[in-house]
């Protein structure tokens, strides 16, 4: 059995109450394929996904994500399209 694989792809965004919400298509493959969609602000993704992943991987983080850095804080308006 192969290792589980999680994927999250940004498929769009919506503006609501002055915030940008990113629409994600997510999947978890392994024993069974699970697929779902969700909406999150960048701050939520940073706090709930990026920070925990980086802390867990520690010094190995660049080994997996060096070519796909997480979005910087304080993005410029109009850069989400």
JSON list of C-alpha atoms in Angstrom, two decimals:
[
{"chain": "A", "resi": 1, "resn": "UNK", "atom": "CA", "xyz": [0.00, 0.00, 0.00]},
{"chain": "A", "resi": 2, "resn": "UNK", "atom": "CA", "xyz": [1.40, 3.40, -0.98]},
{"chain": "A", "resi": 3, "resn": "UNK", "atom": "CA", "xyz": [1.56, 6.37, 1.38]},
{"chain": "A", "resi": 4, "resn": "UNK", "atom": "CA", "xyz": [-1.51, 8.60, 1.51]},
{"chain": "A", "resi": 5, "resn": "UNK", "atom": "CA", "xyz": [-1.33, 11.68, -0.71]},
{"chain": "A", "resi": 6, "resn": "UNK", "atom": "CA", "xyz": [-3.12, 14.93, 0.11]},
{"chain": "A", "resi": 7, "resn": "UNK", "atom": "CA", "xyz": [-3.72, 17.52, -2.61]},
{"chain": "A", "resi": 8, "resn": "UNK", "atom": "CA", "xyz": [-5.21, 20.99, -2.40]},
{"chain": "A", "resi": 9, "resn": "UNK", "atom": "CA", "xyz": [-5.64, 22.99, -5.59]},
{"chain": "A", "resi": 10, "resn": "UNK", "atom": "CA", "xyz": [-6.87, 26.58, -5.65]},
{"chain": "A", "resi": 11, "resn": "UNK", "atom": "CA", "xyz": [-9.61, 26.63, -8.28]},
{"chain": "A", "resi": 12, "resn": "UNK", "atom": "CA", "xyz": [-10.81, 30.18, -7.75]},
{"chain": "A", "resi": 13, "resn": "UNK", "atom": "CA", "xyz": [-11.65, 32.82, -5.22]},
{"chain": "A", "resi": 14, "resn": "UNK", "atom": "CA", "xyz": [-14.57, 34.94, -4.05]},
{"chain": "A", "resi": 15, "resn": "UNK", "atom": "CA", "xyz": [-14.66, 38.33, -2.35]},
{"chain": "A", "resi": 16, "resn": "UNK", "atom": "CA", "xyz": [-16.90, 38.59, 0.70]},
{"chain": "A", "resi": 17, "resn": "UNK", "atom": "CA", "xyz": [-17.06, 41.26, 3.43]},
{"chain": "A", "resi": 18, "resn": "UNK", "atom": "CA", "xyz": [-13.77, 42.77, 2.27]},
{"chain": "A", "resi": 19, "resn": "UNK", "atom": "CA", "xyz": [-11.88, 39.46, 2.39]},
{"chain": "A", "resi": 20, "resn": "UNK", "atom": "CA", "xyz": [-10.67, 37.08, -0.28]},
{"chain": "A", "resi": 21, "resn": "UNK", "atom": "CA", "xyz": [-11.82, 33.48, 0.21]},
{"chain": "A", "resi": 22, "resn": "UNK", "atom": "CA", "xyz": [-9.92, 30.88, -1.81]},
{"chain": "A", "resi": 23, "resn": "UNK", "atom": "CA", "xyz": [-11.91, 27.97, -3.25]},
{"chain": "A", "resi": 24, "resn": "UNK", "atom": "CA", "xyz": [-9.94, 24.74, -2.87]},
{"chain": "A", "resi": 25, "resn": "UNK", "atom": "CA", "xyz": [-10.45, 21.36, -4.49]},
{"chain": "A", "resi": 26, "resn": "UNK", "atom": "CA", "xyz": [-8.99, 18.85, -2.06]},
{"chain": "A", "resi": 27, "resn": "UNK", "atom": "CA", "xyz": [-8.35, 15.14, -2.27]},
{"chain": "A", "resi": 28, "resn": "UNK", "atom": "CA", "xyz": [-6.83, 12.42, -0.13]},
{"chain": "A", "resi": 29, "resn": "UNK", "atom": "CA", "xyz": [-5.72, 9.30, -1.96]},
{"chain": "A", "resi": 30, "resn": "UNK", "atom": "CA", "xyz": [-4.47, 6.09, -0.42]},
{"chain": "A", "resi": 31, "resn": "UNK", "atom": "CA", "xyz": [-6.69, 3.21, 0.50]},
{"chain": "A", "resi": 32, "resn": "UNK", "atom": "CA", "xyz": [-9.77, 5.14, -0.65]},
{"chain": "A", "resi": 33, "resn": "UNK", "atom": "CA", "xyz": [-10.11, 8.35, -2.68]},
{"chain": "A", "resi": 34, "resn": "UNK", "atom": "CA", "xyz": [-11.81, 11.21, -0.86]},
{"chain": "A", "resi": 35, "resn": "UNK", "atom": "CA", "xyz": [-12.59, 14.48, -2.62]},
{"chain": "A", "resi": 36, "resn": "UNK", "atom": "CA", "xyz": [-14.14, 17.71, -1.35]},
{"chain": "A", "resi": 37, "resn": "UNK", "atom": "CA", "xyz": [-14.23, 21.48, -1.86]},
{"chain": "A", "resi": 38, "resn": "UNK", "atom": "CA", "xyz": [-13.80, 24.16, 0.76]},
{"chain": "A", "resi": 39, "resn": "UNK", "atom": "CA", "xyz": [-13.29, 27.91, 1.09]},
{"chain": "A", "resi": 40, "resn": "UNK", "atom": "CA", "xyz": [-10.66, 29.51, 3.31]},
{"chain": "A", "resi": 41, "resn": "UNK", "atom": "CA", "xyz": [-8.94, 32.84, 3.76]},
{"chain": "A", "resi": 42, "resn": "UNK", "atom": "CA", "xyz": [-5.17, 32.90, 3.31]},
{"chain": "A", "resi": 43, "resn": "UNK", "atom": "CA", "xyz": [-4.73, 33.56, 7.05]},
{"chain": "A", "resi": 44, "resn": "UNK", "atom": "CA", "xyz": [-6.61, 30.32, 7.81]},
{"chain": "A", "resi": 45, "resn": "UNK", "atom": "CA", "xyz": [-4.51, 28.31, 5.38]},
{"chain": "A", "resi": 46, "resn": "UNK", "atom": "CA", "xyz": [-1.32, 29.77, 6.85]},
{"chain": "A", "resi": 47, "resn": "UNK", "atom": "CA", "xyz": [-2.31, 29.09, 10.48]},
{"chain": "A", "resi": 48, "resn": "UNK", "atom": "CA", "xyz": [-3.98, 25.72, 10.00]},
{"chain": "A", "resi": 49, "resn": "UNK", "atom": "CA", "xyz": [-1.95, 24.13, 7.22]},
{"chain": "A", "resi": 50, "resn": "UNK", "atom": "CA", "xyz": [1.36, 25.85, 6.48]},
{"chain": "A", "resi": 51, "resn": "UNK", "atom": "CA", "xyz": [2.48, 26.57, 10.06]},
{"chain": "A", "resi": 52, "resn": "UNK", "atom": "CA", "xyz": [1.70, 23.05, 11.27]},
{"chain": "A", "resi": 53, "resn": "UNK", "atom": "CA", "xyz": [3.30, 21.42, 8.23]},
{"chain": "A", "resi": 54, "resn": "UNK", "atom": "CA", "xyz": [6.47, 23.48, 8.55]},
{"chain": "A", "resi": 55, "resn": "UNK", "atom": "CA", "xyz": [6.73, 22.82, 12.28]},
{"chain": "A", "resi": 56, "resn": "UNK", "atom": "CA", "xyz": [6.22, 19.09, 11.79]},
{"chain": "A", "resi": 57, "resn": "UNK", "atom": "CA", "xyz": [8.79, 18.77, 9.00]},
{"chain": "A", "resi": 58, "resn": "UNK", "atom": "CA", "xyz": [11.29, 21.12, 10.64]},
{"chain": "A", "resi": 59, "resn": "UNK", "atom": "CA", "xyz": [14.60, 21.20, 8.76]},
{"chain": "A", "resi": 60, "resn": "UNK", "atom": "CA", "xyz": [13.19, 18.84, 6.14]},
{"chain": "A", "resi": 61, "resn": "UNK", "atom": "CA", "xyz": [10.54, 21.37, 5.01]},
{"chain": "A", "resi": 62, "resn": "UNK", "atom": "CA", "xyz": [12.67, 22.75, 2.11]},
{"chain": "A", "resi": 63, "resn": "UNK", "atom": "CA", "xyz": [13.27, 19.20, 0.89]},
{"chain": "A", "resi": 64, "resn": "UNK", "atom": "CA", "xyz": [9.57, 18.91, 0.05]},
{"chain": "A", "resi": 65, "resn": "UNK", "atom": "CA", "xyz": [8.48, 22.50, -0.62]},
{"chain": "A", "resi": 66, "resn": "UNK", "atom": "CA", "xyz": [11.52, 24.50, -1.81]},
{"chain": "A", "resi": 67, "resn": "UNK", "atom": "CA", "xyz": [10.02, 24.94, -5.28]},
{"chain": "A", "resi": 68, "resn": "UNK", "atom": "CA", "xyz": [6.51, 25.75, -4.02]},
{"chain": "A", "resi": 69, "resn": "UNK", "atom": "CA", "xyz": [6.81, 28.41, -1.29]},
{"chain": "A", "resi": 70, "resn": "UNK", "atom": "CA", "xyz": [3.70, 29.47, 0.59]},
{"chain": "A", "resi": 71, "resn": "UNK", "atom": "CA", "xyz": [2.22, 32.88, -0.24]},
{"chain": "A", "resi": 72, "resn": "UNK", "atom": "CA", "xyz": [3.75, 35.74, 1.72]},
{"chain": "A", "resi": 73, "resn": "UNK", "atom": "CA", "xyz": [1.77, 37.67, 4.31]},
{"chain": "A", "resi": 74, "resn": "UNK", "atom": "CA", "xyz": [0.22, 40.96, 3.24]},
{"chain": "A", "resi": 75, "resn": "UNK", "atom": "CA", "xyz": [-0.33, 40.24, -0.43]},
{"chain": "A", "resi": 76, "resn": "UNK", "atom": "CA", "xyz": [-1.03, 43.21, -2.64]},
{"chain": "A", "resi": 77, "resn": "UNK", "atom": "CA", "xyz": [-4.66, 43.95, -3.56]},
{"chain": "A", "resi": 78, "resn": "UNK", "atom": "CA", "xyz": [-5.66, 42.59, -6.93]},
{"chain": "A", "resi": 79, "resn": "UNK", "atom": "CA", "xyz": [-3.08, 39.79, -7.00]},
{"chain": "A", "resi": 80, "resn": "UNK", "atom": "CA", "xyz": [-5.55, 36.91, -6.65]},
{"chain": "A", "resi": 81, "resn": "UNK", "atom": "CA", "xyz": [-6.69, 36.62, -10.26]}
]
